[in-house]
PDB file of N, CA and C in Angstrom:
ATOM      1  N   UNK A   1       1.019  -4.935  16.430  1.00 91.00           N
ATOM      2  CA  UNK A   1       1.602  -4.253  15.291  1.00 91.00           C
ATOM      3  C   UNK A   1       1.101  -4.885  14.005  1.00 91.00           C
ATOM      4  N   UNK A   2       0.904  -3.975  13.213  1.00 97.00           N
ATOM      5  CA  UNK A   2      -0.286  -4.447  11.907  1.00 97.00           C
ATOM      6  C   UNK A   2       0.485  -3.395  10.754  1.00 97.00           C
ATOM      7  N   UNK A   3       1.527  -3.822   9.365  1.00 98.00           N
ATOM      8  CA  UNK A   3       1.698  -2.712   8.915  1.00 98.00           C
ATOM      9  C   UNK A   3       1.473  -3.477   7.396  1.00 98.00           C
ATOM     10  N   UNK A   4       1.743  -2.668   6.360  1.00 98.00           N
ATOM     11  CA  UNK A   4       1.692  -2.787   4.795  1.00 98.00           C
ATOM     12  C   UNK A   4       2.950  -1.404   4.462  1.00 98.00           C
ATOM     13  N   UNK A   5       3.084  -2.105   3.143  1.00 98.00           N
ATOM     14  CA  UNK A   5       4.350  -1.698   2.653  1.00 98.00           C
ATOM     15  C   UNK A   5       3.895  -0.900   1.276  1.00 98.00           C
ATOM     16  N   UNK A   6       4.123  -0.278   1.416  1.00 97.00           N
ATOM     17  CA  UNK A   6       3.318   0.871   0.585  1.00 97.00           C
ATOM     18  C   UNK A   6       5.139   1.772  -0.739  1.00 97.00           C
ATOM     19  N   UNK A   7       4.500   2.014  -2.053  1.00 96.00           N
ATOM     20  CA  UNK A   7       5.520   2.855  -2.692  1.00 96.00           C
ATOM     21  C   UNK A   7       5.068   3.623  -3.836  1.00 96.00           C
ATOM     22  N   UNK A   8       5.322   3.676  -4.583  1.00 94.00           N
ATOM     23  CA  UNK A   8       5.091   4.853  -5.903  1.00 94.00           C
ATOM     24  C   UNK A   8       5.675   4.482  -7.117  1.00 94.00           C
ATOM     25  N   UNK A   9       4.645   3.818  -8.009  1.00 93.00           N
ATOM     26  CA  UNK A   9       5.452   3.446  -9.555  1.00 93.00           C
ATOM     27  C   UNK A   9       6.008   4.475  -9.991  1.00 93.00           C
ATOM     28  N   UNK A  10       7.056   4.064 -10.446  1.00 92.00           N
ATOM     29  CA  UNK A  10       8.664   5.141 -10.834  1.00 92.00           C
ATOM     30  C   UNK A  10       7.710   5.758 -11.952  1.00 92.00           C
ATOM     31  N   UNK A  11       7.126   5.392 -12.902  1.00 89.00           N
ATOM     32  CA  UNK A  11       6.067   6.302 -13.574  1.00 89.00           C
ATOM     33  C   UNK A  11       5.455   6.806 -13.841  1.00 89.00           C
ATOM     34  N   UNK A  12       4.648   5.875 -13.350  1.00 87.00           N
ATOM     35  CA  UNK A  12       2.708   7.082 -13.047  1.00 87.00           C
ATOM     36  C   UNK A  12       2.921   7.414 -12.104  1.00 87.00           C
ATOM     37  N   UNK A  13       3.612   7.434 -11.077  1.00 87.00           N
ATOM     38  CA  UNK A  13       3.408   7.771  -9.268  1.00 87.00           C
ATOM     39  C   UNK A  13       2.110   7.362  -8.494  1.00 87.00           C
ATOM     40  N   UNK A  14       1.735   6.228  -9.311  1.00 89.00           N
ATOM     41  CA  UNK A  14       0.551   5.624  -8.565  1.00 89.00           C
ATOM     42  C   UNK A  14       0.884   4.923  -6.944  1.00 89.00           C
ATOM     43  N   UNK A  15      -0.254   5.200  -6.213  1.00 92.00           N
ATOM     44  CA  UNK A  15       0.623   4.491  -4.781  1.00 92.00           C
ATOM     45  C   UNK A  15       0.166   3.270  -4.955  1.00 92.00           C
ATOM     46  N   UNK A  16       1.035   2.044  -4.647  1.00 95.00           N
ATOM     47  CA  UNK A  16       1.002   0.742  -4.460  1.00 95.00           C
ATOM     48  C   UNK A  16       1.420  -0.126  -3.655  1.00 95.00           C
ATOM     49  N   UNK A  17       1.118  -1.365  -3.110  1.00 97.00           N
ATOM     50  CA  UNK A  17       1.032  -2.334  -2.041  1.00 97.00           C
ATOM     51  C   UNK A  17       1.872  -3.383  -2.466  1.00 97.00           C
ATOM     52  N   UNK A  18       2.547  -4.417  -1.460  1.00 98.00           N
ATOM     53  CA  UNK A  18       2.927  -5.890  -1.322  1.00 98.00           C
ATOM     54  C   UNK A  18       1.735  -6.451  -1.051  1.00 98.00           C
ATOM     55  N   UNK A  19       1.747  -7.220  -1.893  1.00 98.00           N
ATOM     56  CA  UNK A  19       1.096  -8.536  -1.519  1.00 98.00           C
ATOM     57  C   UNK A  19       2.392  -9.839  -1.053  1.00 98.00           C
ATOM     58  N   UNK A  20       1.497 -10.787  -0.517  1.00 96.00           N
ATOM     59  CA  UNK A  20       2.289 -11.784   0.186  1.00 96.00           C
ATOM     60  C   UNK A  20       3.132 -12.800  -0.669  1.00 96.00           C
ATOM     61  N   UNK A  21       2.902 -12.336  -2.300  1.00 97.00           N
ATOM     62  CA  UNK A  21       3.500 -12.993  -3.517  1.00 97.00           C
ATOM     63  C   UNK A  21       4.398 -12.408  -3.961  1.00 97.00           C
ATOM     64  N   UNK A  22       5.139 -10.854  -3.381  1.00 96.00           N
ATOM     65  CA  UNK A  22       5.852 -10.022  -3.824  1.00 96.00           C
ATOM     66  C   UNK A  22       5.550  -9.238  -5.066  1.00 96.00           C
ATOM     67  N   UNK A  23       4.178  -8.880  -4.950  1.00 97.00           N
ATOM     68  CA  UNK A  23       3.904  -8.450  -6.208  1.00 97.00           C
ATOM     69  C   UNK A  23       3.603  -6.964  -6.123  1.00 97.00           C
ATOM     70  N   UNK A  24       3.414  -5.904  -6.309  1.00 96.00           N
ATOM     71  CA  UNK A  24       2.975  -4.884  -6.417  1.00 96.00           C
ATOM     72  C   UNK A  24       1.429  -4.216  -6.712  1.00 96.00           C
ATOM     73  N   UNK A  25       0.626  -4.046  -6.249  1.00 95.00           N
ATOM     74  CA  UNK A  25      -0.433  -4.372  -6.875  1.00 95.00           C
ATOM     75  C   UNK A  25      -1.582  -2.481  -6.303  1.00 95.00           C
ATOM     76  N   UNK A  26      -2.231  -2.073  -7.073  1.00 92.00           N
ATOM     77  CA  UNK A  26      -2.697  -0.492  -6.561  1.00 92.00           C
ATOM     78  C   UNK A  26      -3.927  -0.763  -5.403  1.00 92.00           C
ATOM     79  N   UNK A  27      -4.485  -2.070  -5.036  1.00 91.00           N
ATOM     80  CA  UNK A  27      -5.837  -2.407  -4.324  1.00 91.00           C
ATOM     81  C   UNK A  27      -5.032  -2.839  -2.887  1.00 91.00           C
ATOM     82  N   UNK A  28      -5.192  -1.642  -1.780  1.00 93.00           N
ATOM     83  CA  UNK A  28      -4.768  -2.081  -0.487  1.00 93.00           C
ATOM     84  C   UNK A  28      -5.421  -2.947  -0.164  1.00 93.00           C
ATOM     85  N   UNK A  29      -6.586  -3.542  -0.153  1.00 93.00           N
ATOM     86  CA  UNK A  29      -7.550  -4.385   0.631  1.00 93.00           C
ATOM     87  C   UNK A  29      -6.707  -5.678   0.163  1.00 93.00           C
ATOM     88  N   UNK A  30      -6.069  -6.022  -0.715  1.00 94.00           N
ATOM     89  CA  UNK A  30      -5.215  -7.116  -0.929  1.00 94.00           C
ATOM     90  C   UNK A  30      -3.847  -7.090  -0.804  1.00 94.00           C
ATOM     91  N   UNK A  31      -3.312  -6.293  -0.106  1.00 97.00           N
ATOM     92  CA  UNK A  31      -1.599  -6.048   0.213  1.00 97.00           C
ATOM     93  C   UNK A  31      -1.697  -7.442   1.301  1.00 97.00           C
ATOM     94  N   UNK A  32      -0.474  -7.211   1.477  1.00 97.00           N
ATOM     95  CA  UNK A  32       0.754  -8.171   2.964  1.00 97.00           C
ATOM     96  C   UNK A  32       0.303  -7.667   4.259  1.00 97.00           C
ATOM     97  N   UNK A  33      -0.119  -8.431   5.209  1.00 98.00           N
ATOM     98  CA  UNK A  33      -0.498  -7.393   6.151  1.00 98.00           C
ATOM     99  C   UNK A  33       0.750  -8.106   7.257  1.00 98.00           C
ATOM    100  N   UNK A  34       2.146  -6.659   7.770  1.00 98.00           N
ATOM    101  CA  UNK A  34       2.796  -7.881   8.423  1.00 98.00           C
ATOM    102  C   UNK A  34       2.879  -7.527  10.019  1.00 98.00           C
ATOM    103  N   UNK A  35       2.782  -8.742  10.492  1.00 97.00           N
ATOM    104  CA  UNK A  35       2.250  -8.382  12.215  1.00 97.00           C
ATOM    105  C   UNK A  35       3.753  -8.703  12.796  1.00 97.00           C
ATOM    106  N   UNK A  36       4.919  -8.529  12.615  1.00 96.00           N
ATOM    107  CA  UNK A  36       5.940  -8.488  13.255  1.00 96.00           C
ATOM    108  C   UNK A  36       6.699  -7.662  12.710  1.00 96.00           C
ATOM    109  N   UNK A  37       7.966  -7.006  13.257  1.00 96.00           N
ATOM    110  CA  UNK A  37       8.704  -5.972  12.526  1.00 96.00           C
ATOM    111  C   UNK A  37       9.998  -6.413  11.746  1.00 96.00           C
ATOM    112  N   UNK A  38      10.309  -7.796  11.796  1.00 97.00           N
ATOM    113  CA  UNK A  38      11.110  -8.821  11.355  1.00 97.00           C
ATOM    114  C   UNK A  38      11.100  -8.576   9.618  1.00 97.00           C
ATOM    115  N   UNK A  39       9.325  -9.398   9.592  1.00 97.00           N
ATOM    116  CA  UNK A  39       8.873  -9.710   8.561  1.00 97.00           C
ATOM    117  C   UNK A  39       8.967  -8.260   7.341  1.00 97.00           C
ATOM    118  N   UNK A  40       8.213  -7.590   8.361  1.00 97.00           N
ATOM    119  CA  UNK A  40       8.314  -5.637   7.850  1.00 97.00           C
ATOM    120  C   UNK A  40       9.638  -5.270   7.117  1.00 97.00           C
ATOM    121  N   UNK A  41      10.441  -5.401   7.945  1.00 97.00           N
ATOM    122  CA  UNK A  41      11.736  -5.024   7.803  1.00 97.00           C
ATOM    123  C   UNK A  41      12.513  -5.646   6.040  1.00 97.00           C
ATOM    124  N   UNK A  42      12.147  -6.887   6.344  1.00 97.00           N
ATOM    125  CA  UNK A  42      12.126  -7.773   4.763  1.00 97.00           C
ATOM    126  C   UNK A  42      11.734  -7.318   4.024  1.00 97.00           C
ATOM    127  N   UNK A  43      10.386  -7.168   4.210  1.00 97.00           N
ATOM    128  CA  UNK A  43       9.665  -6.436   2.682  1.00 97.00           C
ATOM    129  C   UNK A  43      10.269  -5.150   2.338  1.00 97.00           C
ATOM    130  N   UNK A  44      10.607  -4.236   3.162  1.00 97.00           N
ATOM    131  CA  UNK A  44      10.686  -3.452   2.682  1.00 97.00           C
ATOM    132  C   UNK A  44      12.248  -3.337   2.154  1.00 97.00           C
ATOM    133  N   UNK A  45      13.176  -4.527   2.543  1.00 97.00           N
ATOM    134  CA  UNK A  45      14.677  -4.681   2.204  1.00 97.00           C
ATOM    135  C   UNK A  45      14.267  -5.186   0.454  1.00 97.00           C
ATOM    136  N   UNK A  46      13.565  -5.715   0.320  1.00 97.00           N
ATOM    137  CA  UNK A  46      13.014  -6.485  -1.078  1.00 97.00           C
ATOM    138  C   UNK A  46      12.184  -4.893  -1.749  1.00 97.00           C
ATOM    139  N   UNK A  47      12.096  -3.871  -1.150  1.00 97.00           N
ATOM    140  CA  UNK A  47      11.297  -3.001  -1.756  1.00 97.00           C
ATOM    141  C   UNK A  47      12.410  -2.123  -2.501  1.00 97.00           C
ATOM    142  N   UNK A  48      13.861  -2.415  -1.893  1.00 95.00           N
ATOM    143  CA  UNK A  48      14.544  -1.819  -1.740  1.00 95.00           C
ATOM    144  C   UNK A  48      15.709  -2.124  -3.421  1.00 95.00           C
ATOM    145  N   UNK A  49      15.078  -3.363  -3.882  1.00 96.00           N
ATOM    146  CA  UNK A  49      15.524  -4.019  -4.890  1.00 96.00           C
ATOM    147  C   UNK A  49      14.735  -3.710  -5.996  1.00 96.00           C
ATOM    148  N   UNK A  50      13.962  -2.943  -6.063  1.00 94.00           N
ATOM    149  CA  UNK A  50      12.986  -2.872  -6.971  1.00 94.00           C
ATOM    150  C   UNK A  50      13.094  -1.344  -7.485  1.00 94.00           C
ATOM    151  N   UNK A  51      14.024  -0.634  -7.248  1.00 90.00           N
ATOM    152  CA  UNK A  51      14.797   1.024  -7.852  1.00 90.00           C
ATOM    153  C   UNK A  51      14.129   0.906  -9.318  1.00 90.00           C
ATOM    154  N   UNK A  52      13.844  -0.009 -10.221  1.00 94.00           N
ATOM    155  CA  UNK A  52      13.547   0.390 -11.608  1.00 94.00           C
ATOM    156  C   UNK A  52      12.444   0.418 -11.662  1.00 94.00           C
ATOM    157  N   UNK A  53      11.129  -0.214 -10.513  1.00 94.00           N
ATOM    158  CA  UNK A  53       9.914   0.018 -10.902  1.00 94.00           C
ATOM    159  C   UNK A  53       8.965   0.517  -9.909  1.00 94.00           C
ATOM    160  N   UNK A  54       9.643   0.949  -8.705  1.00 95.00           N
ATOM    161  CA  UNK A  54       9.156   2.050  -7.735  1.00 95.00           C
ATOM    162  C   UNK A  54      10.021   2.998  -6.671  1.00 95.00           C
ATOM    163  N   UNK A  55       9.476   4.337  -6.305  1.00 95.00           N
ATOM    164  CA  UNK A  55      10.308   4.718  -5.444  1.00 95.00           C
ATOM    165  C   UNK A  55       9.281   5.095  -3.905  1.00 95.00           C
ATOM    166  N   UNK A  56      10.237   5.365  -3.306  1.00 95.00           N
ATOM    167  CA  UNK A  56       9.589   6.092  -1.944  1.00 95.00           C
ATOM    168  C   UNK A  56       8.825   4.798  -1.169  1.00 95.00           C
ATOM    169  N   UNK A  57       9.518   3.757  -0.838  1.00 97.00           N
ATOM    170  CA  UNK A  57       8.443   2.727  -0.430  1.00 97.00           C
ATOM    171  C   UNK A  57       8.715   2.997   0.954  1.00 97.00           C
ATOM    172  N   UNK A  58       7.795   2.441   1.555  1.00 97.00           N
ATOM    173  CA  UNK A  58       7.853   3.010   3.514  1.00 97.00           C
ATOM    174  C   UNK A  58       6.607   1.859   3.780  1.00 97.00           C
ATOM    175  N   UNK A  59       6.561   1.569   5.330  1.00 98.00           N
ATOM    176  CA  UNK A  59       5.608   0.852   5.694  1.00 98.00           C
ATOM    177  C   UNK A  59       4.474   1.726   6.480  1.00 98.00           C
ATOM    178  N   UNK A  60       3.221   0.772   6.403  1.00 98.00           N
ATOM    179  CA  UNK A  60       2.111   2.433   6.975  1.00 98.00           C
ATOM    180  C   UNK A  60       1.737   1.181   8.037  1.00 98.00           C
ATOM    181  N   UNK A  61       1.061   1.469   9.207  1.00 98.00           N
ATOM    182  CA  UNK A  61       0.004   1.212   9.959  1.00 98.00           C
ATOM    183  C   UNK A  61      -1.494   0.883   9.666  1.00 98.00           C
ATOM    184  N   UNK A  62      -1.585  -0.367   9.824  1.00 98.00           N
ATOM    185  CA  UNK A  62      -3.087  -0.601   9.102  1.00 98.00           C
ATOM    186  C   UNK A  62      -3.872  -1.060  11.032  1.00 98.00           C
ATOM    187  N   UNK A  63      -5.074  -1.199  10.882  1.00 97.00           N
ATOM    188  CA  UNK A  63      -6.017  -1.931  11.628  1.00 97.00           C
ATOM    189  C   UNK A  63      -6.530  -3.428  10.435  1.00 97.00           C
ATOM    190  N   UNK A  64      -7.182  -3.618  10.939  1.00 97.00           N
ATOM    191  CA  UNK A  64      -7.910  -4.913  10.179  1.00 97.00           C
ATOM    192  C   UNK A  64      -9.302  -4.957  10.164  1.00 97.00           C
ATOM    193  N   UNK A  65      -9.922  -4.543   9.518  1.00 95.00           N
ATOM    194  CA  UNK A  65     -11.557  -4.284   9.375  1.00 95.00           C
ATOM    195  C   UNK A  65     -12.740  -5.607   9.307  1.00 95.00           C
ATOM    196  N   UNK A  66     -13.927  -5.063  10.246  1.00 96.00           N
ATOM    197  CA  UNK A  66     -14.688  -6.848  10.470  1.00 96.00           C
ATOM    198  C   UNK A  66     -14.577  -7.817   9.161  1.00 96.00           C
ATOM    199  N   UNK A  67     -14.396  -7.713   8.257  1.00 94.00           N
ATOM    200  CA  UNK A  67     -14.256  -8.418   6.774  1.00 94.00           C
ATOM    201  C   UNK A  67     -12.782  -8.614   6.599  1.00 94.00           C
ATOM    202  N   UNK A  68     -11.805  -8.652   7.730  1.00 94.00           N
ATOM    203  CA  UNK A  68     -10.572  -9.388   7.104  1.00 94.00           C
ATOM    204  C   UNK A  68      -9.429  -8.339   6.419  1.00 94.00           C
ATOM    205  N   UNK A  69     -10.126  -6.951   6.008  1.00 94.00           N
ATOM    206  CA  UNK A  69      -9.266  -6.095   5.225  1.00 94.00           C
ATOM    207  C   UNK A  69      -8.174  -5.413   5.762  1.00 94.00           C
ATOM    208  N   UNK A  70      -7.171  -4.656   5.437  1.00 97.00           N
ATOM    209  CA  UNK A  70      -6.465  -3.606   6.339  1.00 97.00           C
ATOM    210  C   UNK A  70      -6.908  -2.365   6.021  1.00 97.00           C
ATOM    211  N   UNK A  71      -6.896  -1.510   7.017  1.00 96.00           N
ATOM    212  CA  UNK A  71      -7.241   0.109   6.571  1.00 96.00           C
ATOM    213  C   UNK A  71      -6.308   0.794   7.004  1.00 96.00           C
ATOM    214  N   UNK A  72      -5.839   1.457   6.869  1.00 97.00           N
ATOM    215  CA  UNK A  72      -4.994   2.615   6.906  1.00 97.00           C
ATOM    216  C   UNK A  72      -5.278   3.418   8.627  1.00 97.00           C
ATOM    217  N   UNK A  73      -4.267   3.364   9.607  1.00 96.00           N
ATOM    218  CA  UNK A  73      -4.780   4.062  10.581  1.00 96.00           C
ATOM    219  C   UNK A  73      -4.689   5.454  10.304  1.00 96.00           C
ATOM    220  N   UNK A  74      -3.473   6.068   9.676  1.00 93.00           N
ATOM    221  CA  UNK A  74      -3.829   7.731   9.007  1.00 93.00           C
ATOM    222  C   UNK A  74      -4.756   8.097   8.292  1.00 93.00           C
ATOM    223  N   UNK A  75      -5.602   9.241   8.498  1.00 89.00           N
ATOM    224  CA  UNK A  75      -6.449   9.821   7.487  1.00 89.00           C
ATOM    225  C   UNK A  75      -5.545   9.767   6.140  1.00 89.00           C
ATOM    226  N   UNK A  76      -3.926  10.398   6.041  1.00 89.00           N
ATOM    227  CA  UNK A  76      -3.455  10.964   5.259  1.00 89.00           C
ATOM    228  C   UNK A  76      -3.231   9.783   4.063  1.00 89.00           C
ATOM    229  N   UNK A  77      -3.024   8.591   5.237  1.00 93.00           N
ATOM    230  CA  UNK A  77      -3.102   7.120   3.879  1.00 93.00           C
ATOM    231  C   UNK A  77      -4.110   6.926   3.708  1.00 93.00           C
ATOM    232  N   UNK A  78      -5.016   6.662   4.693  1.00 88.00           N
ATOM    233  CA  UNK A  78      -6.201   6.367   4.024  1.00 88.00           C
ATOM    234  C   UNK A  78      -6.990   7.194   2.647  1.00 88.00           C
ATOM    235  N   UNK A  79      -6.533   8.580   2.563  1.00 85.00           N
ATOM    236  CA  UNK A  79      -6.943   9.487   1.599  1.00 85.00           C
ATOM    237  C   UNK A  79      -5.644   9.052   0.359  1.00 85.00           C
ATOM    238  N   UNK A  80      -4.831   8.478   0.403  1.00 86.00           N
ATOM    239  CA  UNK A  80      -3.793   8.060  -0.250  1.00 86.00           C
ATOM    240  C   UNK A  80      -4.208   6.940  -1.276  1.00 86.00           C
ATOM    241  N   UNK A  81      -4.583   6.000  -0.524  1.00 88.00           N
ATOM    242  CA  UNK A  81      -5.354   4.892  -0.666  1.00 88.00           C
ATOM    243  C   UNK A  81      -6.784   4.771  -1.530  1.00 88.00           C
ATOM    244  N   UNK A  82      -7.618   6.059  -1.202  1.00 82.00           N
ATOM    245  CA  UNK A  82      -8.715   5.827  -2.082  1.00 82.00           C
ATOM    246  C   UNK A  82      -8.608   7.015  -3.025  1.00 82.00           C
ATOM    247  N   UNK A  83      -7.860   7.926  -2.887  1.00 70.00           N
ATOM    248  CA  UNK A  83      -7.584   8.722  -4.529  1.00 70.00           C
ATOM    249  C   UNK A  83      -7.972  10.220  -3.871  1.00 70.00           C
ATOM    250  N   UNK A  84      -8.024  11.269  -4.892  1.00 62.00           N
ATOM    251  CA  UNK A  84      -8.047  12.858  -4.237  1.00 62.00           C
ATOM    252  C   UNK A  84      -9.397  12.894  -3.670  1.00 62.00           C
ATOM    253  N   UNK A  85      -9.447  13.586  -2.874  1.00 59.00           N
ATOM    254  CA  UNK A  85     -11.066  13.947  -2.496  1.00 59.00           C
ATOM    255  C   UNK A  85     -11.830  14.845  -2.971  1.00 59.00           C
ATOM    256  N   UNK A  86     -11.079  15.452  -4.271  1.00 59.00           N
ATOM    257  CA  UNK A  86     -12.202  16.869  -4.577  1.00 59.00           C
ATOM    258  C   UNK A  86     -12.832  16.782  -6.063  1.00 59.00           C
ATOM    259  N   UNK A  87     -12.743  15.477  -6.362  1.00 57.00           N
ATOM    260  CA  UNK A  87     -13.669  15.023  -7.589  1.00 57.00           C
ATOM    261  C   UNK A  87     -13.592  13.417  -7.877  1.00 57.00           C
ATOM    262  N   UNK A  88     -14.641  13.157  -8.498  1.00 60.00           N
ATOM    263  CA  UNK A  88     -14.787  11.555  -8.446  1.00 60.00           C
ATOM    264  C   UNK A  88     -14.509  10.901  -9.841  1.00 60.00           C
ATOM    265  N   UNK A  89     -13.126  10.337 -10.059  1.00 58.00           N
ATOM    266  CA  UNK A  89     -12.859   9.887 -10.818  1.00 58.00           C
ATOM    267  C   UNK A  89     -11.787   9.064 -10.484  1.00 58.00           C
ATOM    268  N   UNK A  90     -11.544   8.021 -11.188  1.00 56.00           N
ATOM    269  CA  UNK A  90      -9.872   7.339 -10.506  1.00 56.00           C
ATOM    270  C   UNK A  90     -10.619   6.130  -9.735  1.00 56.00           C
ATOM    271  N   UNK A  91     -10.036   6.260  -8.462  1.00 59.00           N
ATOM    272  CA  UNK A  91     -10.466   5.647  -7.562  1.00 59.00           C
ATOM    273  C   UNK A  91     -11.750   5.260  -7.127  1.00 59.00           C
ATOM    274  N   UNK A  92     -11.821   6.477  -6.670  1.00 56.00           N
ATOM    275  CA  UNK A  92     -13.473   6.544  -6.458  1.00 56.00           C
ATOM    276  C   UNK A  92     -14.773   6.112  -7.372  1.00 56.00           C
ATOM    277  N   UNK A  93     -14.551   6.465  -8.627  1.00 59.00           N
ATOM    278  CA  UNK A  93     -15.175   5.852  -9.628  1.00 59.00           C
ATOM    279  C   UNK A  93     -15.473   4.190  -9.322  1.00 59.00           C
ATOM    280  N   UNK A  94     -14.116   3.260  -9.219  1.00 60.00           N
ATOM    281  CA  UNK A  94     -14.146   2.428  -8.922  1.00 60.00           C
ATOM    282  C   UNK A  94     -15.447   1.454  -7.991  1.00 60.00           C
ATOM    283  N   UNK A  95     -15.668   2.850  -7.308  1.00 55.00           N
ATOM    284  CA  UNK A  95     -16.458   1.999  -6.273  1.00 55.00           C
ATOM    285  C   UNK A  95     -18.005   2.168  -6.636  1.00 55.00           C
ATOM    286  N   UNK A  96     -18.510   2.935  -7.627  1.00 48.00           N
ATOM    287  CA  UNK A  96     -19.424   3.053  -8.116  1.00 48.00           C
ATOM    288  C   UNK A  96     -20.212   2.034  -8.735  1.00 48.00           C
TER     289      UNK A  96
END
């Protein structure tokens, strides 16, 4: 079991990650990656404290990629994760 804790700034509705500092941050490749459902369960009780600066937080299913990263086992996060698919700006830009 491999998950990240995923939510939505109460403002922009940007999707965003835990990191292992409790921080919030929009770059999955640096979230919490948590391998027990203990730990899971925490973060997302602590996600649960945070009503003024995100909503909708839930945990997703990652794998772990040869470089250490997590990826998203859904297409639907993974398309979540790197921004819309029907023009290149945002996200995608990023990687340019």
């Amino acid at each position: 079991m491999k998950k990240i804790l995923t939510a939505n700034y109460l403002l922009s509705g940007k999707g965003i990650y835990l990191t292992s500092e409790k921080k919030w941050i929009e770059n999955l490749s640096n979230a919490a990656v948590f391998d027990n459902q203990e730990d899971a369960d925490n973060a997302l009780t602590f996600a649960e404290t945070q009503i003024n600066k995100l909503q909708s937080a839930y945990l997703i299913d990652v794998v772990i990629t040869p470089d250490g990263r997590p990826k998203p086992k859904s297409n639907q996060e993974l398309i979540r994760a790197t921004g819309p698919t029907n023009y290149f700006h945002g996200k995608q830009a990023e990687k340019n």
